[in-house]
Amino acid sequence: DTGVSQNPRHKITKRGQNVTFRCDPISEHNRLYWYRQTLGQGPEFLTYFQNEAQLEKSRLLSDRFSAERPKGSFSTLEIQRTEQGDSAMYLCASARTNTEAFFGQGTRLTVV
Amino acid sequence: GDSVTQMEGPVTLSEEAFLTINCTYTATGYPSLFWYVQYPGEGLQLLLKATKADDKGSNKGFEATYRKETTSFHLEKGSVQVSDSAVYFCALSDLGNTPLVFGKGTRLSVIA
């Protein structure tokens, strides 16, 4: 059990560029969650998957945000046409159904 | 919708002092309750949990009791250490169905 892995750990991008983050969950965890955390706030839920099915995506912040989990393994979160307000920590977590979630160390995005 | 309210920080204590961080929740069902901790530069780690009323979660000297009558899950520790300095998040989830809902977090600083 190597834990939830997120890459990259840090990303600096220019406004208007697209960025993609990757999350590798704990093996055999069928659920995968994406959250956003801004300074001084708790994590804010964005979307989640059960295996390859995206069960909830209405909480994605805008249509510039999208997520995939092909084959029910790793997941990617993409932000198109980044804005300065997208600067935040993006957290991934995984879980087996009916058990608690384990978090990765996050990807810190800075949009300049 | 479901929500979590926790006491504002920062909280500054001397080593060996008693700690209480208040957390109350609003939920339509019977959620499980959690405390997560975030050390500087790291991701969220599960500290403790309770899945039903009157359950007490405990770990590393921290305790919290699920109080349905007061909808609370206050975090306590009898004697804090400098190494406990971190941000603490109260959260809830219906483990079978819903992602975690977090409070805003409480920053704890313990000074020697």
mmCIF file of N, CA and C in Angstrom, chain B residues 1-71:
data_model
loop_
_atom_site.group_PDB
_atom_site.id
_atom_site.type_symbol
_atom_site.label_atom_id
_atom_site.label_comp_id
_atom_site.label_asym_id
_atom_site.label_seq_id
_atom_site.Cartn_x
_atom_site.Cartn_y
_atom_site.Cartn_z
ATOM 1 N N GLY B 1 -28.292 21.514 2.627
ATOM 2 C CA GLY B 1 -27.389 20.381 2.558
ATOM 3 C C GLY B 1 -26.607 20.210 3.829
ATOM 4 N N ASP B 2 -25.856 19.131 3.875
ATOM 5 C CA ASP B 2 -25.033 18.851 5.049
ATOM 6 C C ASP B 2 -23.951 19.918 5.216
ATOM 7 N N SER B 3 -23.592 20.204 6.464
ATOM 8 C CA SER B 3 -22.545 21.191 6.709
ATOM 9 C C SER B 3 -21.851 20.918 8.036
ATOM 10 N N VAL B 4 -20.656 21.482 8.170
ATOM 11 C CA VAL B 4 -19.850 21.343 9.380
ATOM 12 C C VAL B 4 -19.367 22.726 9.791
ATOM 13 N N THR B 5 -19.478 23.021 11.062
ATOM 14 C CA THR B 5 -18.995 24.291 11.601
ATOM 15 C C THR B 5 -17.997 23.987 12.712
ATOM 16 N N GLN B 6 -16.814 24.538 12.591
ATOM 17 C CA GLN B 6 -15.832 24.343 13.645
ATOM 18 C C GLN B 6 -15.291 25.676 14.097
ATOM 19 N N MET B 7 -14.719 25.678 15.300
ATOM 20 C CA MET B 7 -14.304 26.929 15.894
ATOM 21 C C MET B 7 -13.213 27.581 15.062
ATOM 22 N N GLU B 8 -13.249 28.909 15.077
ATOM 23 C CA GLU B 8 -12.263 29.680 14.338
ATOM 24 C C GLU B 8 -10.923 29.561 15.035
ATOM 25 N N GLY B 9 -9.876 29.591 14.253
ATOM 26 C CA GLY B 9 -8.549 29.645 14.841
ATOM 27 C C GLY B 9 -7.938 31.003 14.621
ATOM 28 N N PRO B 10 -6.663 31.149 14.776
ATOM 29 C CA PRO B 10 -5.790 30.091 15.282
ATOM 30 C C PRO B 10 -5.906 29.905 16.794
ATOM 31 N N VAL B 11 -5.544 28.723 17.225
ATOM 32 C CA VAL B 11 -5.481 28.402 18.641
ATOM 33 C C VAL B 11 -4.012 28.239 19.007
ATOM 34 N N THR B 12 -3.590 28.955 20.019
ATOM 35 C CA THR B 12 -2.202 28.869 20.470
ATOM 36 C C THR B 12 -2.192 28.386 21.913
ATOM 37 N N LEU B 13 -1.472 27.297 22.142
ATOM 38 C CA LEU B 13 -1.399 26.704 23.472
ATOM 39 C C LEU B 13 0.046 26.449 23.854
ATOM 40 N N SER B 14 0.275 26.417 25.135
ATOM 41 C CA SER B 14 1.581 25.993 25.626
ATOM 42 C C SER B 14 1.629 24.478 25.682
ATOM 43 N N GLU B 15 2.824 23.939 25.557
ATOM 44 C CA GLU B 15 2.998 22.486 25.632
ATOM 45 C C GLU B 15 2.384 21.967 26.931
ATOM 46 N N GLU B 16 1.733 20.822 26.854
ATOM 47 C CA GLU B 16 1.075 20.123 27.953
ATOM 48 C C GLU B 16 -0.275 20.728 28.328
ATOM 49 N N ALA B 17 -0.732 21.732 27.635
ATOM 50 C CA ALA B 17 -2.059 22.289 27.892
ATOM 51 C C ALA B 17 -3.133 21.360 27.349
ATOM 52 N N PHE B 18 -4.368 21.575 27.827
ATOM 53 C CA PHE B 18 -5.522 20.804 27.372
ATOM 54 C C PHE B 18 -6.096 21.464 26.114
ATOM 55 N N LEU B 19 -6.463 20.618 25.160
ATOM 56 C CA LEU B 19 -6.984 21.124 23.889
ATOM 57 C C LEU B 19 -8.437 20.720 23.708
ATOM 58 N N THR B 20 -9.248 21.673 23.285
ATOM 59 C CA THR B 20 -10.589 21.387 22.770
ATOM 60 C C THR B 20 -10.781 22.187 21.500
ATOM 61 N N ILE B 21 -11.203 21.511 20.450
ATOM 62 C CA ILE B 21 -11.612 22.185 19.214
ATOM 63 C C ILE B 21 -13.057 21.774 18.956
ATOM 64 N N ASN B 22 -13.933 22.768 18.963
ATOM 65 C CA ASN B 22 -15.358 22.474 18.825
ATOM 66 C C ASN B 22 -15.752 22.234 17.374
ATOM 67 N N CYS B 23 -16.669 21.292 17.196
ATOM 68 C CA CYS B 23 -17.210 20.975 15.882
ATOM 69 C C CYS B 23 -18.683 20.616 16.034
ATOM 70 N N THR B 24 -19.535 21.257 15.261
ATOM 71 C CA THR B 24 -20.944 20.881 15.197
ATOM 72 C C THR B 24 -21.312 20.648 13.740
ATOM 73 N N TYR B 25 -22.363 19.886 13.537
ATOM 74 C CA TYR B 25 -22.718 19.516 12.176
ATOM 75 C C TYR B 25 -24.222 19.615 11.960
ATOM 76 N N THR B 26 -24.576 19.708 10.702
ATOM 77 C CA THR B 26 -25.960 19.621 10.263
ATOM 78 C C THR B 26 -26.024 18.565 9.183
ATOM 79 N N ALA B 27 -26.904 17.590 9.363
ATOM 80 C CA ALA B 27 -27.016 16.516 8.376
ATOM 81 C C ALA B 27 -28.435 15.991 8.361
ATOM 82 N N THR B 28 -28.866 15.553 7.205
ATOM 83 C CA THR B 28 -30.226 15.035 7.086
ATOM 84 C C THR B 28 -30.312 13.587 7.531
ATOM 85 N N GLY B 29 -29.234 12.844 7.413
ATOM 86 C CA GLY B 29 -29.247 11.442 7.787
ATOM 87 C C GLY B 29 -28.447 11.205 9.053
ATOM 88 N N TYR B 30 -27.757 10.078 9.081
ATOM 89 C CA TYR B 30 -26.921 9.718 10.224
ATOM 90 C C TYR B 30 -25.499 9.506 9.726
ATOM 91 N N PRO B 31 -24.771 10.608 9.629
ATOM 92 C CA PRO B 31 -23.453 10.508 9.002
ATOM 93 C C PRO B 31 -22.401 9.887 9.913
ATOM 94 N N SER B 32 -21.307 9.496 9.320
ATOM 95 C CA SER B 32 -20.093 9.220 10.065
ATOM 96 C C SER B 32 -19.336 10.535 10.204
ATOM 97 N N LEU B 33 -18.591 10.648 11.300
ATOM 98 C CA LEU B 33 -17.877 11.892 11.610
ATOM 99 C C LEU B 33 -16.392 11.621 11.704
ATOM 100 N N PHE B 34 -15.607 12.601 11.288
ATOM 101 C CA PHE B 34 -14.165 12.424 11.172
ATOM 102 C C PHE B 34 -13.430 13.685 11.651
ATOM 103 N N TRP B 35 -12.232 13.460 12.122
ATOM 104 C CA TRP B 35 -11.255 14.525 12.255
ATOM 105 C C TRP B 35 -10.048 14.158 11.388
ATOM 106 N N TYR B 36 -9.693 15.097 10.515
ATOM 107 C CA TYR B 36 -8.480 14.975 9.705
ATOM 108 C C TYR B 36 -7.485 16.031 10.186
ATOM 109 N N VAL B 37 -6.199 15.733 10.019
ATOM 110 C CA VAL B 37 -5.145 16.671 10.407
ATOM 111 C C VAL B 37 -4.234 16.914 9.206
ATOM 112 N N GLN B 38 -3.808 18.151 9.071
ATOM 113 C CA GLN B 38 -2.911 18.523 7.972
ATOM 114 C C GLN B 38 -1.685 19.201 8.560
ATOM 115 N N TYR B 39 -0.565 18.489 8.532
ATOM 116 C CA TYR B 39 0.691 19.054 8.998
ATOM 117 C C TYR B 39 1.275 19.930 7.892
ATOM 118 N N PRO B 40 2.123 20.878 8.247
ATOM 119 C CA PRO B 40 2.669 21.809 7.242
ATOM 120 C C PRO B 40 3.289 21.081 6.059
ATOM 121 N N GLY B 41 2.861 21.461 4.864
ATOM 122 C CA GLY B 41 3.434 20.892 3.652
ATOM 123 C C GLY B 41 2.972 19.496 3.312
ATOM 124 N N GLU B 42 1.995 18.976 4.044
ATOM 125 C CA GLU B 42 1.546 17.607 3.800
ATOM 126 C C GLU B 42 0.059 17.556 3.466
ATOM 127 N N GLY B 43 -0.382 16.386 3.032
ATOM 128 C CA GLY B 43 -1.793 16.185 2.751
ATOM 129 C C GLY B 43 -2.576 15.904 4.017
ATOM 130 N N LEU B 44 -3.866 15.702 3.856
ATOM 131 C CA LEU B 44 -4.717 15.409 5.000
ATOM 132 C C LEU B 44 -4.538 13.961 5.443
ATOM 133 N N GLN B 45 -4.487 13.779 6.751
ATOM 134 C CA GLN B 45 -4.402 12.435 7.317
ATOM 135 C C GLN B 45 -5.599 12.231 8.232
ATOM 136 N N LEU B 46 -6.175 11.052 8.158
ATOM 137 C CA LEU B 46 -7.268 10.743 9.069
ATOM 138 C C LEU B 46 -6.722 10.611 10.480
ATOM 139 N N LEU B 47 -7.313 11.360 11.407
ATOM 140 C CA LEU B 47 -6.884 11.299 12.799
ATOM 141 C C LEU B 47 -7.756 10.320 13.583
ATOM 142 N N LEU B 48 -9.069 10.467 13.455
ATOM 143 C CA LEU B 48 -9.987 9.551 14.123
ATOM 144 C C LEU B 48 -11.363 9.658 13.485
ATOM 145 N N LYS B 49 -12.210 8.698 13.818
ATOM 146 C CA LYS B 49 -13.555 8.693 13.258
ATOM 147 C C LYS B 49 -14.528 8.063 14.235
ATOM 148 N N ALA B 50 -15.827 8.313 14.004
ATOM 149 C CA ALA B 50 -16.895 7.659 14.745
ATOM 150 C C ALA B 50 -18.062 7.476 13.789
ATOM 151 N N THR B 51 -18.653 6.320 13.806
ATOM 152 C CA THR B 51 -19.654 6.004 12.787
ATOM 153 C C THR B 51 -21.085 6.022 13.301
ATOM 154 N N LYS B 52 -21.273 6.087 14.620
ATOM 155 C CA LYS B 52 -22.642 6.153 15.122
ATOM 156 C C LYS B 52 -22.657 6.878 16.458
ATOM 157 N N ALA B 53 -23.872 7.266 16.856
ATOM 158 C CA ALA B 53 -24.047 8.054 18.075
ATOM 159 C C ALA B 53 -23.425 7.363 19.285
ATOM 160 N N ASP B 54 -22.768 8.177 20.104
ATOM 161 C CA ASP B 54 -22.097 7.773 21.343
ATOM 162 C C ASP B 54 -20.782 7.036 21.123
ATOM 163 N N ASP B 55 -20.425 6.783 19.883
ATOM 164 C CA ASP B 55 -19.102 6.217 19.602
ATOM 165 C C ASP B 55 -18.041 7.235 19.972
ATOM 166 N N LYS B 56 -16.911 6.754 20.476
ATOM 167 C CA LYS B 56 -15.758 7.611 20.732
ATOM 168 C C LYS B 56 -14.638 7.173 19.817
ATOM 169 N N GLY B 57 -14.130 8.107 19.017
ATOM 170 C CA GLY B 57 -12.941 7.842 18.229
ATOM 171 C C GLY B 57 -11.723 8.327 19.000
ATOM 172 N N SER B 58 -10.611 7.610 18.860
ATOM 173 C CA SER B 58 -9.404 8.021 19.559
ATOM 174 C C SER B 58 -8.170 7.599 18.777
ATOM 175 N N ASN B 59 -7.121 8.413 18.894
ATOM 176 C CA ASN B 59 -5.862 8.127 18.208
ATOM 177 C C ASN B 59 -4.833 9.130 18.679
ATOM 178 N N LYS B 60 -3.638 8.685 18.961
ATOM 179 C CA LYS B 60 -2.500 9.541 19.335
ATOM 180 C C LYS B 60 -2.829 10.475 20.490
ATOM 181 N N GLY B 61 -3.681 10.042 21.409
ATOM 182 C CA GLY B 61 -4.036 10.860 22.555
ATOM 183 C C GLY B 61 -5.213 11.790 22.307
ATOM 184 N N PHE B 62 -5.655 11.888 21.066
ATOM 185 C CA PHE B 62 -6.829 12.684 20.727
ATOM 186 C C PHE B 62 -8.087 11.831 20.865
ATOM 187 N N GLU B 63 -9.194 12.489 21.265
ATOM 188 C CA GLU B 63 -10.471 11.810 21.379
ATOM 189 C C GLU B 63 -11.583 12.718 20.876
ATOM 190 N N ALA B 64 -12.663 12.092 20.402
ATOM 191 C CA ALA B 64 -13.869 12.842 20.063
ATOM 192 C C ALA B 64 -15.044 11.894 20.182
ATOM 193 N N THR B 65 -16.152 12.382 20.738
ATOM 194 C CA THR B 65 -17.339 11.557 20.932
ATOM 195 C C THR B 65 -18.478 12.075 20.082
ATOM 196 N N TYR B 66 -19.113 11.182 19.372
ATOM 197 C CA TYR B 66 -20.246 11.494 18.482
ATOM 198 C C TYR B 66 -21.462 11.754 19.362
ATOM 199 N N ARG B 67 -21.886 13.032 19.446
ATOM 200 C CA ARG B 67 -23.031 13.408 20.276
ATOM 201 C C ARG B 67 -24.197 13.780 19.371
ATOM 202 N N LYS B 68 -25.121 12.868 19.230
ATOM 203 C CA LYS B 68 -26.255 13.111 18.326
ATOM 204 C C LYS B 68 -27.184 14.181 18.900
ATOM 205 N N GLU B 69 -27.345 14.193 20.220
ATOM 206 C CA GLU B 69 -28.297 15.122 20.822
ATOM 207 C C GLU B 69 -27.860 16.569 20.683
ATOM 208 N N THR B 70 -26.547 16.792 20.618
ATOM 209 C CA THR B 70 -26.037 18.152 20.435
ATOM 210 C C THR B 70 -25.410 18.340 19.050
ATOM 211 N N THR B 71 -25.532 17.356 18.203
ATOM 212 C CA THR B 71 -24.911 17.347 16.864
ATOM 213 C C THR B 71 -23.491 17.874 16.923
#
